[in-house]
Tab-separated table of C-alpha atoms and ligand atoms in Angstrom:
chain	number	residue	atom	x	y	z
A	676	UNK	CA	249.294	39.404	219.741
A	677	UNK	CA	246.421	37.423	221.205
A	678	UNK	CA	245.878	37.374	224.930
A	679	UNK	CA	246.529	34.114	226.669
A	680	UNK	CA	244.723	33.820	229.985
A	681	UNK	CA	244.688	31.771	233.111
A	682	UNK	CA	243.695	31.860	236.741
A	683	UNK	CA	243.199	30.069	240.015
A	684	UNK	CA	240.548	27.534	240.963
A	685	UNK	CA	238.206	30.005	242.707
A	686	UNK	CA	238.464	32.821	240.159
A	687	UNK	CA	239.794	35.529	242.512
A	688	UNK	CA	243.111	35.666	240.622
A	689	UNK	CA	243.247	35.991	236.856
A	690	UNK	CA	246.231	36.678	234.630
A	691	UNK	CA	247.128	37.333	231.031
A	692	UNK	CA	250.317	36.509	229.144
A	693	UNK	CA	251.428	38.935	226.456
A	694	UNK	CA	252.622	36.237	224.031
A	695	UNK	CA	251.948	35.433	220.378
A	696	UNK	CA	251.190	31.779	221.116
A	697	UNK	CA	250.800	29.394	224.024
A	698	UNK	CA	254.154	28.921	225.758
A	699	UNK	CA	256.061	25.636	225.467
A	700	UNK	CA	256.209	23.927	228.837
A	701	UNK	CA	258.405	21.481	230.752
A	702	UNK	CA	257.763	19.003	233.514
A	703	UNK	CA	259.839	18.936	236.705
A	704	UNK	CA	259.780	15.599	238.497
A	705	UNK	CA	261.802	16.671	241.562
A	706	UNK	CA	260.631	15.849	245.069
A	707	UNK	CA	260.004	19.520	245.847
A	708	UNK	CA	257.669	19.851	242.862
A	709	UNK	CA	255.884	16.647	243.801
A	710	UNK	CA	255.292	18.019	247.299
A	711	UNK	CA	254.392	21.546	246.139
A	712	UNK	CA	251.884	20.244	243.617
A	713	UNK	CA	250.632	17.207	245.526
A	714	UNK	CA	251.107	15.351	242.256
A	715	UNK	CA	253.711	13.429	240.236
A	716	UNK	CA	255.363	16.478	238.656
A	717	UNK	CA	254.859	20.164	238.044
A	718	UNK	CA	254.227	21.531	234.548
A	719	UNK	CA	255.558	25.018	234.071
A	720	UNK	CA	257.202	27.527	231.777
A	721	UNK	CA	259.734	30.347	231.974
A	722	UNK	CA	258.561	33.771	230.831
A	723	UNK	CA	259.864	37.322	230.986
A	724	UNK	CA	258.266	39.014	233.989
A	725	UNK	CA	256.945	41.794	231.741
A	726	UNK	CA	254.789	39.286	229.810
A	727	UNK	CA	252.721	38.422	232.895
A	728	UNK	CA	249.905	40.646	234.135
A	729	UNK	CA	248.048	39.460	237.240
A	730	UNK	CA	244.819	40.789	238.753
A	731	UNK	CA	243.564	39.782	242.196
A	732	UNK	CA	245.168	39.395	245.582
A	733	UNK	CA	248.172	37.084	245.754
A	734	UNK	CA	249.549	35.361	248.838
A	735	UNK	CA	253.356	35.266	248.899
A	736	UNK	CA	255.615	32.599	250.363
A	737	UNK	CA	259.401	32.915	250.372
A	738	UNK	CA	261.530	29.798	250.491
A	739	UNK	CA	265.234	30.323	251.235
A	740	UNK	CA	267.512	27.518	250.072
A	741	UNK	CA	270.845	26.605	251.721
A	742	UNK	CA	272.587	28.215	248.723
A	743	UNK	CA	270.909	31.492	249.837
A	744	UNK	CA	268.836	31.671	246.700
A	745	UNK	CA	265.242	32.668	247.437
A	746	UNK	CA	262.227	31.264	245.640
A	747	UNK	CA	259.189	33.526	245.972
A	748	UNK	CA	255.951	31.648	245.392
A	749	UNK	CA	252.704	33.442	244.516
A	750	UNK	CA	249.380	31.794	245.239
A	751	UNK	CA	245.786	32.976	245.036
A	752	UNK	CA	245.126	34.742	248.353
A	753	UNK	CA	241.740	33.014	248.636
A	754	UNK	CA	242.063	29.425	247.378
A	755	UNK	CA	245.900	29.195	247.448
A	756	UNK	CA	246.268	27.804	243.943
A	757	UNK	CA	249.937	28.237	242.996
A	758	UNK	CA	250.176	30.660	240.084
A	759	UNK	CA	253.859	31.471	239.573
A	760	UNK	CA	257.176	32.025	241.262
A	761	UNK	CA	260.342	34.024	240.838
A	762	UNK	CA	263.837	33.076	241.931
A	763	UNK	CA	266.621	35.381	243.060
A	764	UNK	CA	268.977	33.378	240.810
A	765	UNK	CA	266.950	34.385	237.698
A	766	UNK	CA	265.936	38.047	237.975
A	767	UNK	CA	263.260	39.179	235.522
A	768	UNK	CA	262.017	35.635	234.874
A	769	UNK	CA	258.740	34.173	236.124
A	770	UNK	CA	257.937	30.458	236.325
A	771	UNK	CA	254.229	30.045	235.603
A	772	UNK	CA	252.287	26.907	236.668
A	773	UNK	CA	251.080	25.860	233.248
A	774	UNK	CA	248.070	23.940	234.566
A	775	UNK	CA	246.501	27.269	235.543
A	776	UNK	CA	246.225	28.358	231.890
A	777	UNK	CA	242.673	28.294	230.507
A	778	UNK	CA	243.961	26.368	227.459
A	779	UNK	CA	246.137	23.919	229.425
A	780	UNK	CA	244.744	21.065	227.330
A	781	UNK	CA	246.570	22.489	224.292
A	782	UNK	CA	250.003	22.732	225.924
A	783	UNK	CA	253.024	20.811	224.750
A	784	UNK	CA	255.576	19.421	227.217
A	785	UNK	CA	258.907	19.753	225.400
A	786	UNK	CA	261.345	18.811	228.178
A	787	UNK	CA	261.543	16.818	231.403
A	788	UNK	CA	263.904	17.587	234.267
A	789	UNK	CA	264.791	15.708	237.459
A	790	UNK	CA	263.729	12.459	235.808
A	791	UNK	CA	265.769	10.468	238.343
A	792	UNK	CA	262.911	11.314	240.737
A	793	UNK	CA	260.196	10.489	238.197
A	794	UNK	CA	257.402	8.225	239.441
A	795	UNK	CA	258.128	4.714	238.118
A	796	UNK	CA	254.703	4.232	236.507
A	797	UNK	CA	255.208	7.272	234.277
A	798	UNK	CA	256.742	6.572	230.842
A	799	UNK	CA	258.152	9.578	228.997
A	800	UNK	CA	257.684	9.857	225.225
A	801	UNK	CA	260.808	9.110	223.191
A	802	UNK	CA	262.726	11.977	221.675
A	803	UNK	CA	261.697	14.589	224.246
A	804	UNK	CA	264.774	16.136	225.928
A	805	UNK	CA	265.188	14.927	229.509
A	806	UNK	CA	267.769	15.561	232.207
A	807	UNK	CA	268.403	13.360	235.277
A	808	UNK	CA	268.570	16.471	237.475
A	809	UNK	CA	268.086	20.165	236.744
A	810	UNK	CA	268.912	21.335	233.218
A	811	UNK	CA	271.312	24.227	232.661
A	812	UNK	CA	269.028	27.279	232.438
A	813	UNK	CA	270.296	28.310	228.991
A	814	UNK	CA	269.648	24.825	227.545
A	815	UNK	CA	266.169	24.636	229.039
A	816	UNK	CA	265.278	28.132	227.846
A	817	UNK	CA	266.542	27.144	224.387
A	818	UNK	CA	264.169	24.172	224.285
A	819	UNK	CA	261.291	26.337	225.557
A	820	UNK	CA	261.913	29.196	223.110
A	821	UNK	CA	258.962	29.756	220.753
A	822	UNK	CA	259.377	28.110	217.320
B	1959	LIG	ZN1	241.581	31.452	243.968
B	1960	LIG	ZN1	260.984	20.660	240.590
């Protein structure tokens, strides 16, 4: 098992992923992700919480949705780069911001969700699974599962 590493912009937070290979990632084009990221979409991946090991001080922000589910966002405590989040609806799973990986240039995007909110100038490659809104978690995790 080779260590896969990442971190924030300022270097105060670093993390390792205990995985055999770079994780497969997906893009979420929802409005929330556009606002959170200040960009057109967020690129992220689901991982078991035990695979993630973070060093450095994290700032925590809890967002409660009308459904009562709580999304807990973790940012670098110094530069506030978003690193990962958990969600009360998916215990034991972390959603890592894939752009914080040191080898982000080698990542594959294997699925797109919330494409009805996709920016119109962005053309998705053919043959990559896409959902108009959120994908059922089991289907998305199936697409993201290591090959
Ligand atoms: Zn930082
Ligand atoms: Zn989103």
